mmCIF file of C-alpha atoms in Angstrom:
data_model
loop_
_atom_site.group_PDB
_atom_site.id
_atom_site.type_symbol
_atom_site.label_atom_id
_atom_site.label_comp_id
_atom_site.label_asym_id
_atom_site.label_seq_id
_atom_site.Cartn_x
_atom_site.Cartn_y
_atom_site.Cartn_z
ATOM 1 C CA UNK A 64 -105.967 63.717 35.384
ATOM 2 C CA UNK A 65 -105.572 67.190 33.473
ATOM 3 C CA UNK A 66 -104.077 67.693 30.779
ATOM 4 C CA UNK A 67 -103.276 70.772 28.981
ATOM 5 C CA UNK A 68 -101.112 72.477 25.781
ATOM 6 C CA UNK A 69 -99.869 75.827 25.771
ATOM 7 C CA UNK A 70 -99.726 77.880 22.905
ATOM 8 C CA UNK A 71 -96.501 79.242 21.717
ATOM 9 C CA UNK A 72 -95.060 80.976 24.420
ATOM 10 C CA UNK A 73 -92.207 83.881 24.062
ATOM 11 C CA UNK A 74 -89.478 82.835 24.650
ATOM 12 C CA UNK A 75 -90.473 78.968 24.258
ATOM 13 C CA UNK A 76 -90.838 78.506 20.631
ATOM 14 C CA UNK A 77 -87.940 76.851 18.928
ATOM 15 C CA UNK A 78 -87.200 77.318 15.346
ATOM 16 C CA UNK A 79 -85.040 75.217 13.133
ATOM 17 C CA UNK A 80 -81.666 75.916 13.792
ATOM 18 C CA UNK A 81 -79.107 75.674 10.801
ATOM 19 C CA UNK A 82 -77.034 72.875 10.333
ATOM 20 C CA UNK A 83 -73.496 74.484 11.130
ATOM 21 C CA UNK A 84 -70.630 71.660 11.817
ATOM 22 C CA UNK A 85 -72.659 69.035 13.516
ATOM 23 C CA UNK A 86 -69.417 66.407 13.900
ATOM 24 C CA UNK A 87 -71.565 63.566 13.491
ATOM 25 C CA UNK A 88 -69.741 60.360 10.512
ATOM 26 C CA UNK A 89 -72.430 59.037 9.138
ATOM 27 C CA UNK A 90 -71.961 55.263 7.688
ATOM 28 C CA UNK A 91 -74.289 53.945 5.094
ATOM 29 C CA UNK A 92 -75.918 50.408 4.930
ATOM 30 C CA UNK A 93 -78.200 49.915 1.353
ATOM 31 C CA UNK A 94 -81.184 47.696 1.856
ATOM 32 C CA UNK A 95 -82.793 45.629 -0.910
ATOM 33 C CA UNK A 96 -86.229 46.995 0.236
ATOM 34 C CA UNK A 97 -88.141 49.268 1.809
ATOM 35 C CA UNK A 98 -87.903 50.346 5.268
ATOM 36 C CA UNK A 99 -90.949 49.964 7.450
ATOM 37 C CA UNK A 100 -89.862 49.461 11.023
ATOM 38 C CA UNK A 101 -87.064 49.365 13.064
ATOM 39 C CA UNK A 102 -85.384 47.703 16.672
ATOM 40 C CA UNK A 103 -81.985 48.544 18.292
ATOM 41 C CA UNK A 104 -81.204 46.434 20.811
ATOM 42 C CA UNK A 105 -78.739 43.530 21.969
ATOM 43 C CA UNK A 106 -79.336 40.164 20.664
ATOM 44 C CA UNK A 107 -76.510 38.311 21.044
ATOM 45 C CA UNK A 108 -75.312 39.062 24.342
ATOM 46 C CA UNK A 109 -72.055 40.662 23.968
ATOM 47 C CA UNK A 110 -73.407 44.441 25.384
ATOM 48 C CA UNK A 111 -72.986 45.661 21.953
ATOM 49 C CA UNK A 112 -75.891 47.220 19.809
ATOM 50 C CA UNK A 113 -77.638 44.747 16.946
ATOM 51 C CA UNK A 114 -80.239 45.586 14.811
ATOM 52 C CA UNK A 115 -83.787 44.254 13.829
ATOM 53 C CA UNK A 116 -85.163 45.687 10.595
ATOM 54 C CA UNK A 117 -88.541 45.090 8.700
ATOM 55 C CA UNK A 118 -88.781 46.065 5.343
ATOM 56 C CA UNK A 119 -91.361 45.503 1.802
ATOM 57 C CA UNK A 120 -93.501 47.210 0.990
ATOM 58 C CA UNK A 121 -96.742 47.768 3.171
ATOM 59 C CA UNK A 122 -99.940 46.032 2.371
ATOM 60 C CA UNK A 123 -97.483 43.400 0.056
ATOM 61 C CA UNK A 124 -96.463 40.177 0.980
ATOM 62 C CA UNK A 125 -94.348 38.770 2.133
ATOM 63 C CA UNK A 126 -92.494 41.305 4.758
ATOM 64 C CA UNK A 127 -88.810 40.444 5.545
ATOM 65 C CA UNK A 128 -87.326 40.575 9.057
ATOM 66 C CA UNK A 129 -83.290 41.429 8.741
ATOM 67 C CA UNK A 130 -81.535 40.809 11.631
ATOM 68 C CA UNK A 131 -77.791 42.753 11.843
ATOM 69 C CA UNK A 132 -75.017 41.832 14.193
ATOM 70 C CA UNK A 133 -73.502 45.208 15.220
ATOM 71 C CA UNK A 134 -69.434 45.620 15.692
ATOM 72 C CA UNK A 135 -69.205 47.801 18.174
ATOM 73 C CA UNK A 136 -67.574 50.385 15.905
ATOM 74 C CA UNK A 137 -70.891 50.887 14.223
ATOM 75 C CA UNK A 138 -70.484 48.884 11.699
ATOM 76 C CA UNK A 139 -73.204 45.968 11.060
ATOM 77 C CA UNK A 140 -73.328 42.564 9.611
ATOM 78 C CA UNK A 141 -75.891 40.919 8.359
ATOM 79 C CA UNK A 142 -77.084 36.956 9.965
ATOM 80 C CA UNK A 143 -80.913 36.138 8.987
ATOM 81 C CA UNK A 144 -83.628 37.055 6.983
ATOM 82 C CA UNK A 145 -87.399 35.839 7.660
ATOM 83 C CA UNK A 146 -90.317 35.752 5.905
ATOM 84 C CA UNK A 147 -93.483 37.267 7.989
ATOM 85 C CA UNK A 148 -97.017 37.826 6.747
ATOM 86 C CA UNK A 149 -99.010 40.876 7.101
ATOM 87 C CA UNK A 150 -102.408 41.205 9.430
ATOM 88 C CA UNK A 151 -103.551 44.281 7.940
ATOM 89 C CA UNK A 152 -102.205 46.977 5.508
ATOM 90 C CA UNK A 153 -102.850 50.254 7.330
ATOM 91 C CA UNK A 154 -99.737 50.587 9.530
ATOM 92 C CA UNK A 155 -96.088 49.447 9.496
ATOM 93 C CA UNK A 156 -95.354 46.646 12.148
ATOM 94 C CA UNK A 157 -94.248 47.857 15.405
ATOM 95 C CA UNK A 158 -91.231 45.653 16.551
ATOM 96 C CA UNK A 159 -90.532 45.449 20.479
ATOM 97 C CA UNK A 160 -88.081 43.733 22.419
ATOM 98 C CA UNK A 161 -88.624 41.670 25.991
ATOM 99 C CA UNK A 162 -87.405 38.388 27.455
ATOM 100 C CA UNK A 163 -90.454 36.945 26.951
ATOM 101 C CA UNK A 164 -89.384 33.164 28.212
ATOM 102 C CA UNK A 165 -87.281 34.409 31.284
ATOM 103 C CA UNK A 166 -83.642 32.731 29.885
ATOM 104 C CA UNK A 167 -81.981 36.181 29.954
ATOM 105 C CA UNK A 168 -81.681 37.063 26.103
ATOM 106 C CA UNK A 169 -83.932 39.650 24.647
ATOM 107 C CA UNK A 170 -86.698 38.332 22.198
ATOM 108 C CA UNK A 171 -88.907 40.231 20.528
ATOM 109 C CA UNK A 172 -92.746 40.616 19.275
ATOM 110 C CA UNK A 173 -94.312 42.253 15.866
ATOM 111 C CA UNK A 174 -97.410 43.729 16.203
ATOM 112 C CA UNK A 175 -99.478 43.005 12.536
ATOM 113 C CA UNK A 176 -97.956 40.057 10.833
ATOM 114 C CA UNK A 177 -97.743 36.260 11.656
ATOM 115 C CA UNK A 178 -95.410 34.638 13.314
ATOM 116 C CA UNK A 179 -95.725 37.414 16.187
ATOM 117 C CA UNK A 180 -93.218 35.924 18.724
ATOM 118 C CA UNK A 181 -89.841 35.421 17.764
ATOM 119 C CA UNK A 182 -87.611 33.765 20.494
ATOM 120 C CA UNK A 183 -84.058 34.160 21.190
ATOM 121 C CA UNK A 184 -81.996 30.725 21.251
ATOM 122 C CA UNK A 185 -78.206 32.709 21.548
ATOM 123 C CA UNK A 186 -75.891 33.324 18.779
ATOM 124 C CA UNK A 187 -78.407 35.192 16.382
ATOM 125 C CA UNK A 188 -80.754 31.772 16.277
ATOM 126 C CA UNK A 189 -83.957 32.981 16.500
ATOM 127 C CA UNK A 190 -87.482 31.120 15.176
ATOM 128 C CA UNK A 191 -90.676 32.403 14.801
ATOM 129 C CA UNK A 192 -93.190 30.991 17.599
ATOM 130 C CA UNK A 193 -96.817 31.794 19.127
ATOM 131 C CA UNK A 194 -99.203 33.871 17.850
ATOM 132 C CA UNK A 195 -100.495 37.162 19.940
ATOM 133 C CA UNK A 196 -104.433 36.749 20.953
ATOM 134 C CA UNK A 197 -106.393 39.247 18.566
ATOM 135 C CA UNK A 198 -109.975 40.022 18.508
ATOM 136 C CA UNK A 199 -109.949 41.302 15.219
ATOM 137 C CA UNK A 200 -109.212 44.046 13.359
ATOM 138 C CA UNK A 201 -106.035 46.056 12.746
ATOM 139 C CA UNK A 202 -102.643 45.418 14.952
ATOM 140 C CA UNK A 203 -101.183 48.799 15.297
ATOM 141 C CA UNK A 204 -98.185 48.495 18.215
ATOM 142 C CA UNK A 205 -97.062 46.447 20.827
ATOM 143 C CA UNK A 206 -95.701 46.231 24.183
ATOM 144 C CA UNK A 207 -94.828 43.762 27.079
ATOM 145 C CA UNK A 208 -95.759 44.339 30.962
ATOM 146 C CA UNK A 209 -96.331 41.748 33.463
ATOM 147 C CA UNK A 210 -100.328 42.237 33.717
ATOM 148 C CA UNK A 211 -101.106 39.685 36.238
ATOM 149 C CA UNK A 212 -97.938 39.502 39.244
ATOM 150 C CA UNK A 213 -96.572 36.496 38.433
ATOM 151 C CA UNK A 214 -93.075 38.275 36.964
ATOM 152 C CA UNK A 215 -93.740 37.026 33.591
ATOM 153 C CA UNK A 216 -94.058 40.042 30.867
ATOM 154 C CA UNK A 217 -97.599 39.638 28.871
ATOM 155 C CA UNK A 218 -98.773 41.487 25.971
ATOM 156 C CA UNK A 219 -100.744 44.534 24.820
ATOM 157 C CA UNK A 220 -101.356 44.741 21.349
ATOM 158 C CA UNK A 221 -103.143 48.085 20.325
ATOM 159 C CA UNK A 222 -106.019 47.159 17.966
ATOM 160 C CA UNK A 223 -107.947 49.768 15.508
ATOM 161 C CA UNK A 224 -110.941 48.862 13.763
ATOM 162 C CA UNK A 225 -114.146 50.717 12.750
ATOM 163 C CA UNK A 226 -115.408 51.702 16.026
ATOM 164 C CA UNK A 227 -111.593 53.001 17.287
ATOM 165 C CA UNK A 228 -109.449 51.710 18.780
ATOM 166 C CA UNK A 229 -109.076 48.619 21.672
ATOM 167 C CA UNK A 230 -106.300 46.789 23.833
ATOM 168 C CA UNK A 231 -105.858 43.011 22.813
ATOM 169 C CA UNK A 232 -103.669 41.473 25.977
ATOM 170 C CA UNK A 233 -102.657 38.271 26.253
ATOM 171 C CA UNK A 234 -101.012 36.390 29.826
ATOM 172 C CA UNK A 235 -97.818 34.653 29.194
ATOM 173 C CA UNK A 236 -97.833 30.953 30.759
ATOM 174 C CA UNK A 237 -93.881 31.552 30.955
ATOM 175 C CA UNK A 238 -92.831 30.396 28.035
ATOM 176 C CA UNK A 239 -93.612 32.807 25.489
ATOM 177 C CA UNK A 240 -97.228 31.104 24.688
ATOM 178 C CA UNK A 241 -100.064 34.061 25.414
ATOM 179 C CA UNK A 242 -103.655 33.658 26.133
ATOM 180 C CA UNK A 243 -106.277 36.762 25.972
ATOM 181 C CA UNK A 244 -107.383 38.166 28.796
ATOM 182 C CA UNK A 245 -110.300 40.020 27.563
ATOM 183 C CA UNK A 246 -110.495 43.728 28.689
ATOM 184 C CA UNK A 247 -110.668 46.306 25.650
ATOM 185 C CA UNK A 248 -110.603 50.102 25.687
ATOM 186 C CA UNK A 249 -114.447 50.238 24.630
ATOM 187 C CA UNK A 250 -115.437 51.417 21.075
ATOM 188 C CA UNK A 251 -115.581 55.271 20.468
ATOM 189 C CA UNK A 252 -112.162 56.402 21.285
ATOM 190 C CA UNK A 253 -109.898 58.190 19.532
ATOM 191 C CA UNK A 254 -109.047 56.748 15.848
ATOM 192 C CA UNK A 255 -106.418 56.488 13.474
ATOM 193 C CA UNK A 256 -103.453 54.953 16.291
ATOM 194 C CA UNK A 257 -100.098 55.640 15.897
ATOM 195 C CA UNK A 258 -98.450 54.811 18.991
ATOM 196 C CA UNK A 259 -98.833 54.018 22.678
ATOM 197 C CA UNK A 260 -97.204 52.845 25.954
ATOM 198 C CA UNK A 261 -97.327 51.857 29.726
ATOM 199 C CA UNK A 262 -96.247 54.400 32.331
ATOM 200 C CA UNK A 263 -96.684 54.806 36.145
ATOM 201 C CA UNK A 264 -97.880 58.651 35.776
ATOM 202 C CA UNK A 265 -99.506 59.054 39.156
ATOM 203 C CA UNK A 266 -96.899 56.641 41.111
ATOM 204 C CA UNK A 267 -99.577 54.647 42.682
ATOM 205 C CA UNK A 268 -97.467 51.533 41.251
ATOM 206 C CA UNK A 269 -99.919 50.566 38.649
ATOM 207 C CA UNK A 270 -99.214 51.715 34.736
ATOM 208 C CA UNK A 271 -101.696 54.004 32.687
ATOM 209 C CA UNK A 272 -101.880 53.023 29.183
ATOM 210 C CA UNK A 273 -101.395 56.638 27.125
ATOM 211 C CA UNK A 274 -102.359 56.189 23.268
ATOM 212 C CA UNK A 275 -101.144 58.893 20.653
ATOM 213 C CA UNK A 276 -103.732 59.191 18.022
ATOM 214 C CA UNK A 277 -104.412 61.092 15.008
ATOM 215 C CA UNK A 278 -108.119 62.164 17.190
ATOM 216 C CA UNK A 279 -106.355 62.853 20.289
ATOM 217 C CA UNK A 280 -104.714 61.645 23.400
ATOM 218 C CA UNK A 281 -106.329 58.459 25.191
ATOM 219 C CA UNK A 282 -105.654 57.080 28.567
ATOM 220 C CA UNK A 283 -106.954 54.490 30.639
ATOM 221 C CA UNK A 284 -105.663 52.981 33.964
ATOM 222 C CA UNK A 285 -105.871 49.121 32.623
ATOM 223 C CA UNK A 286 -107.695 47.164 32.528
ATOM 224 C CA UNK A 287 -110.782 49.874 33.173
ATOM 225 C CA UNK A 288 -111.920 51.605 30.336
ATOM 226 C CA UNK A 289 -109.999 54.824 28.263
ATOM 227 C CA UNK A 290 -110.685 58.242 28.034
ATOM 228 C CA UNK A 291 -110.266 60.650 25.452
ATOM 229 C CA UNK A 292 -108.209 63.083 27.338
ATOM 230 C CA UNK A 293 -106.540 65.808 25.059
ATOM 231 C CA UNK A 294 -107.285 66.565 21.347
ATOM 232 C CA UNK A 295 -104.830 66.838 18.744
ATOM 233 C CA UNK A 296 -103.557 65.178 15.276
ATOM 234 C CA UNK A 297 -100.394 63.292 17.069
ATOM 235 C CA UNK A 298 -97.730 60.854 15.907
ATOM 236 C CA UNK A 299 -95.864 59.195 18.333
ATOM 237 C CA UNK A 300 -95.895 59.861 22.239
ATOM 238 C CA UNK A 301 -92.858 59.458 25.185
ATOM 239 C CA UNK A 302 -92.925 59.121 28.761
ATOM 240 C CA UNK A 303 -89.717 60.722 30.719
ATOM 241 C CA UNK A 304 -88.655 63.047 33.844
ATOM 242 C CA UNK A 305 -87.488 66.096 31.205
ATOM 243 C CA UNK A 306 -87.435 67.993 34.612
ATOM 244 C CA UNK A 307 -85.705 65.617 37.166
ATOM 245 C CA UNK A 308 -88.520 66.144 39.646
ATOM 246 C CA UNK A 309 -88.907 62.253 39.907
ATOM 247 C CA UNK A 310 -92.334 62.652 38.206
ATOM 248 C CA UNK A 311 -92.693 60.770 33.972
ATOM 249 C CA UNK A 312 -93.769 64.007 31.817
ATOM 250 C CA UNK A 313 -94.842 63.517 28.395
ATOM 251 C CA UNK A 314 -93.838 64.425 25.069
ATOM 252 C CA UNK A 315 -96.292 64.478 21.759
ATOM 253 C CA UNK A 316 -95.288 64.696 18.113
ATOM 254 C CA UNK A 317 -97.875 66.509 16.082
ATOM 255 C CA UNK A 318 -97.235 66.487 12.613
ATOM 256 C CA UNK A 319 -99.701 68.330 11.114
ATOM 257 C CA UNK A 320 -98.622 71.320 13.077
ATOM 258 C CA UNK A 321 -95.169 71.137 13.073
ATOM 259 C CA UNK A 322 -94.660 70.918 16.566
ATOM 260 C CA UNK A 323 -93.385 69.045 19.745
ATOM 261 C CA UNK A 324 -95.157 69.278 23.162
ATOM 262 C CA UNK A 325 -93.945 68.468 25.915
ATOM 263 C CA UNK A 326 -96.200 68.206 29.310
ATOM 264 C CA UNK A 327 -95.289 68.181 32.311
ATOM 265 C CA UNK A 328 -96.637 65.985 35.559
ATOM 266 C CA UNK A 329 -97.271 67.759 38.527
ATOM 267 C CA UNK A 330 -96.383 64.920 40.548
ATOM 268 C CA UNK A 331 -99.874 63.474 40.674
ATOM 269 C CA UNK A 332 -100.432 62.458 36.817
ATOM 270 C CA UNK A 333 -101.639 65.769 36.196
ATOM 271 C CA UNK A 334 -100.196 67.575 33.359
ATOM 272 C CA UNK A 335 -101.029 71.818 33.569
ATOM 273 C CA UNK A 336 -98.226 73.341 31.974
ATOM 274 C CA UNK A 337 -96.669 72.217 28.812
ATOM 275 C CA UNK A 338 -93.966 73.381 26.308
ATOM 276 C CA UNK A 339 -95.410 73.801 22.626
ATOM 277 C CA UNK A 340 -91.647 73.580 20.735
ATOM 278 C CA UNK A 341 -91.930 74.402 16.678
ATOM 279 C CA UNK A 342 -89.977 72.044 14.802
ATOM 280 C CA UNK A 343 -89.162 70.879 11.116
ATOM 281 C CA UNK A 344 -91.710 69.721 8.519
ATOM 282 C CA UNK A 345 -93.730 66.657 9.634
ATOM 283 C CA UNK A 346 -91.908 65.349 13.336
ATOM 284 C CA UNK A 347 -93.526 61.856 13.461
ATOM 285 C CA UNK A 348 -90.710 60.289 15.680
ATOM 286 C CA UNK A 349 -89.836 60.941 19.302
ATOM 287 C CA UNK A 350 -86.572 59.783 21.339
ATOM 288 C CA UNK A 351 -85.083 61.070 24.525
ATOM 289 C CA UNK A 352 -81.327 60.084 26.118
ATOM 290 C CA UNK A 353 -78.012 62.287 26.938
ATOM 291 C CA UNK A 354 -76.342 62.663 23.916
ATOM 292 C CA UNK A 355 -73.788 65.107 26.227
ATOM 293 C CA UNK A 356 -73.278 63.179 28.731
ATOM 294 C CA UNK A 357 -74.299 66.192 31.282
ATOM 295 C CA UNK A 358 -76.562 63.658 32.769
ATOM 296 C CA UNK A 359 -79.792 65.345 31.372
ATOM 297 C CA UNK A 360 -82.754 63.420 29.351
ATOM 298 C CA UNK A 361 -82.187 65.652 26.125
ATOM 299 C CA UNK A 362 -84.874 64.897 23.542
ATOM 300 C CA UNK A 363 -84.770 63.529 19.426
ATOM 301 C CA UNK A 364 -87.075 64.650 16.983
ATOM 302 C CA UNK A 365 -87.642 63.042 13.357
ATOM 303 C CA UNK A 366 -88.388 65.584 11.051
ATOM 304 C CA UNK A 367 -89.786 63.319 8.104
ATOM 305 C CA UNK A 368 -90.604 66.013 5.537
ATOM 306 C CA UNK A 369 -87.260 67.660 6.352
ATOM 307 C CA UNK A 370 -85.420 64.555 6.142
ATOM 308 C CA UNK A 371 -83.428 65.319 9.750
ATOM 309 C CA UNK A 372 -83.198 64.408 13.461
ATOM 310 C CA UNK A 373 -83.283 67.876 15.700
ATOM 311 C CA UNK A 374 -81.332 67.274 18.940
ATOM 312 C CA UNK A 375 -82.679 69.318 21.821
ATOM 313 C CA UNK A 376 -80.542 70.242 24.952
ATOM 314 C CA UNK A 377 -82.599 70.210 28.055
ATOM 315 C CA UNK A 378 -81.426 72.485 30.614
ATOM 316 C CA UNK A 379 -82.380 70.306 33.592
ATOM 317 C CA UNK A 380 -85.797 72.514 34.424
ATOM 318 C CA UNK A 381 -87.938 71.781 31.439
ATOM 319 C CA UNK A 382 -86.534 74.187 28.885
ATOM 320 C CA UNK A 383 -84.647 73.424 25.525
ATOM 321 C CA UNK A 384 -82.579 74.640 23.593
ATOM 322 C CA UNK A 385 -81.211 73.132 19.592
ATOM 323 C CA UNK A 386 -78.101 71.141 19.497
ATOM 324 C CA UNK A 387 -77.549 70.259 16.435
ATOM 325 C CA UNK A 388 -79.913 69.199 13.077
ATOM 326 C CA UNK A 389 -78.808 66.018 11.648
ATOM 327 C CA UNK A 390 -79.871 66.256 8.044
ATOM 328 C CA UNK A 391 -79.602 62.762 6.056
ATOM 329 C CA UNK A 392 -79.645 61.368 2.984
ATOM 330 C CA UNK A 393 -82.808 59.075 3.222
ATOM 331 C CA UNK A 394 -86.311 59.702 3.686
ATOM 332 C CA UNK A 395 -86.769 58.698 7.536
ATOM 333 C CA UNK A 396 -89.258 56.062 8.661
ATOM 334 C CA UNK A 397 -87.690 55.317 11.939
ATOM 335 C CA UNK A 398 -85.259 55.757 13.964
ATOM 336 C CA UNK A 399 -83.613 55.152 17.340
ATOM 337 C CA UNK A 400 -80.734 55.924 19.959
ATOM 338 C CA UNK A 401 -77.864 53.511 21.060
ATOM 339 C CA UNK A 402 -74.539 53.506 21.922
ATOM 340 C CA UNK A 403 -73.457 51.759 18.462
ATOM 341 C CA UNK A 404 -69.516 52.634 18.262
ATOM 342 C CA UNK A 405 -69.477 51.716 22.108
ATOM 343 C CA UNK A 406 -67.721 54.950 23.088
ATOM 344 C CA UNK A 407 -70.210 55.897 25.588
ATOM 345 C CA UNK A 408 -72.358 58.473 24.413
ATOM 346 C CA UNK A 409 -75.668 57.991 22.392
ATOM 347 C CA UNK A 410 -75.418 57.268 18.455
ATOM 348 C CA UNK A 411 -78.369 58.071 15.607
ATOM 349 C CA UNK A 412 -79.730 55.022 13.938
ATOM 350 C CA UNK A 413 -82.225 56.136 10.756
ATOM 351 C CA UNK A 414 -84.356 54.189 8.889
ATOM 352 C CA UNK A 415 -85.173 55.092 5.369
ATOM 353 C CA UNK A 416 -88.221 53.980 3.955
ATOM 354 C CA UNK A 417 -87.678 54.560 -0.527
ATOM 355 C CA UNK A 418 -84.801 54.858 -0.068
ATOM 356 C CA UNK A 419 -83.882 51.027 0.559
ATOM 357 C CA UNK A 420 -80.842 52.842 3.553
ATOM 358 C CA UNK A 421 -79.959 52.590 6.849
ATOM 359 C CA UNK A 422 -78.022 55.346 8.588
ATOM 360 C CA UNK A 423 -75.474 54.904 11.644
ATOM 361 C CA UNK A 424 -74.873 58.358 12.809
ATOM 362 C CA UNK A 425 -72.460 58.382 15.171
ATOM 363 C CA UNK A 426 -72.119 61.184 17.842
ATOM 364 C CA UNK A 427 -68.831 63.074 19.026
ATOM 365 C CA UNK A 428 -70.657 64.619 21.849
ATOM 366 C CA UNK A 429 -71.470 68.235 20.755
ATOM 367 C CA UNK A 430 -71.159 70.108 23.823
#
């Protein structure tokens, strides 16, 4: 596969664009702690957004998982807390969400602390169950694919130690219990993780695993071993069709420079051209959805150091142009995109991390 970033481009660079009347209410939900990390999704079954939250403070124990019934007018309502213990103190926990036991509900899986596995019994009744297989070192993030064709979804647990970085996965038996499975990325890759996921890139019907690192870019066709394909200081990384031509492109966060890119898959998991987009201080976060409803993948961008989410408008081809700049009131740690007043476009949830908040930001489709 190649792989390339452009430099700024006339024409292509986007700078911050001011705030203006952005239309988005904003509602305002204190936490007793910290915010580390953060999961949107339904867990009760009604079709309307809930929310998972993990907050402390990292590297202390005990961590609490909040769990947040939402309204469907974006308001939320707090059912359970849990205690979980931390694996490690580098990185926040990375919370995912999967039927992991096939009985329809969403449960979900926390990469770094113990329990791991938290299953879904209806009703917000959930309980702590198995652990994930580990080899050692430092869980970093998490995600569930069916490895082995028997329909059940197993695990990948993203692993840095010393010698970089590796792929813990573990084989599901069907009811949520994992055993490893025993192929790593080998020692030598790119360090200092931040984020990674599973993507059909060359649509041969088998996912590459892409890693965003703070080295670099790795990839590896599991469960042979990874490559270190791109360099660059990166944050978070996204798989979508920005340019509906049926192919996943990617899109990279780098932090250090300020800057979004976006590459583009020539249909083959190649990647030649890409979009180098300027952005606020520090964009650590990625999202993509149609906030318009013009039936385009438009693209979210945490600012951290700027305290704002940057909506970009995609114009269907690849190109994008600034909708608006949320600014807000905490300092972000997370965030994500739901329909939370169920009105049918796509809301702002933000995480703050010292500032002990959570932000609903809901959207009144900006044309």
């Amino acid at each position: 596969m190649h792989f390339a970033l452009s430099a700024v481009a006339a024409g292509l660079a986007l700078a911050a664009a001011p705030l203006g009347d952005d239309g988005f209410v904003a509602l305002e939900f204190p936490l007793a702690e910290s915010g580390l990390s953060l999961l949107v999704t339904t867990l009760d079954g009604d079709a309307t957004p809930d929310v998972a939250l993990i907050v402390g403070t990292q590297g202390q124990d005990p961590l609490t998982l909040e769990l947040f019934r939402g309204d469907g007018d974006g308001g939320l309502t707090h059912q359970e807390s849990h205690e979980l213990i931390q694996l490690g103190d580098a990185n926040n926990p990375a919370i995912r969400a999967a039927d992991l036991n096939s009985d329809g509900r969403d449960d979900f899986g926390i990469a770094g602390v113990s329990p791991a596995i938290w299953l879904n019994a209806g009703g917000f009744d959930f309980a702590g169950g198995a652990f994930l297989p580990t080899g050692g070192g430092e869980p970093n993030d998490l995600h569930f694919t069916d490895l082995d064709g028997d329909s059940d979804l197993d695990s990948i647990l993203l692993v840095q130690d010393l010698g970089g970085w590796f792929l813990d996965t573990g084989l599901n038996d069907g009811n949520a219990n994992f055993r490893g499975l025993g192929f790593d990325f080998p020692p030598g890759a790119p360090s200092g993780v931040a984020r990674f996921l599973s993507a059909d890139l060359d649509d041969d019907g088998a996912d590459e695993i892409i890693v965003a690192s703070h080295a670099g870019l790795g990839l590896s066709n599991a469960p042979f071993p990874g490559t270190h394909v791109l360099s660059g200081h990166f944050s978070d990384v996204l798989a979508a069709d920005f340019n509906a031509d049926g192919a996943l492109d990617l899109a990279l966060a780098a932090p250090l420079d300020n800057a979004v890119h976006v590459l583009f898959n020539d249909g083959s998991g190649g990647f030649p051209t890409s979009v180098r987009l300027r952005m606020g201080r520090r964009p650590t976060r990625l999202a993509a959805g149609d906030f318009r409803g013009a039936g385009l993948l438009d693209l979210a961008v945490l600012n951290r150091d700027s305290h704002s989410v940057a909506l970009l408008h995609n114009n269907g081809s690849g190109g994008f142009g600034f909708g608006p700049r949320l600014d807000v009131s905490v300092d972000p740690e997370e965030f994500a995109l739901a329909d939370m007043d169920t009105d049918g476009d796509l809301d702002v949830v933000v995480l703050g991390n010292m500032s002990k908040e959570l932000l609903v930001l809901l959207n009144p489709r900006v044309p």
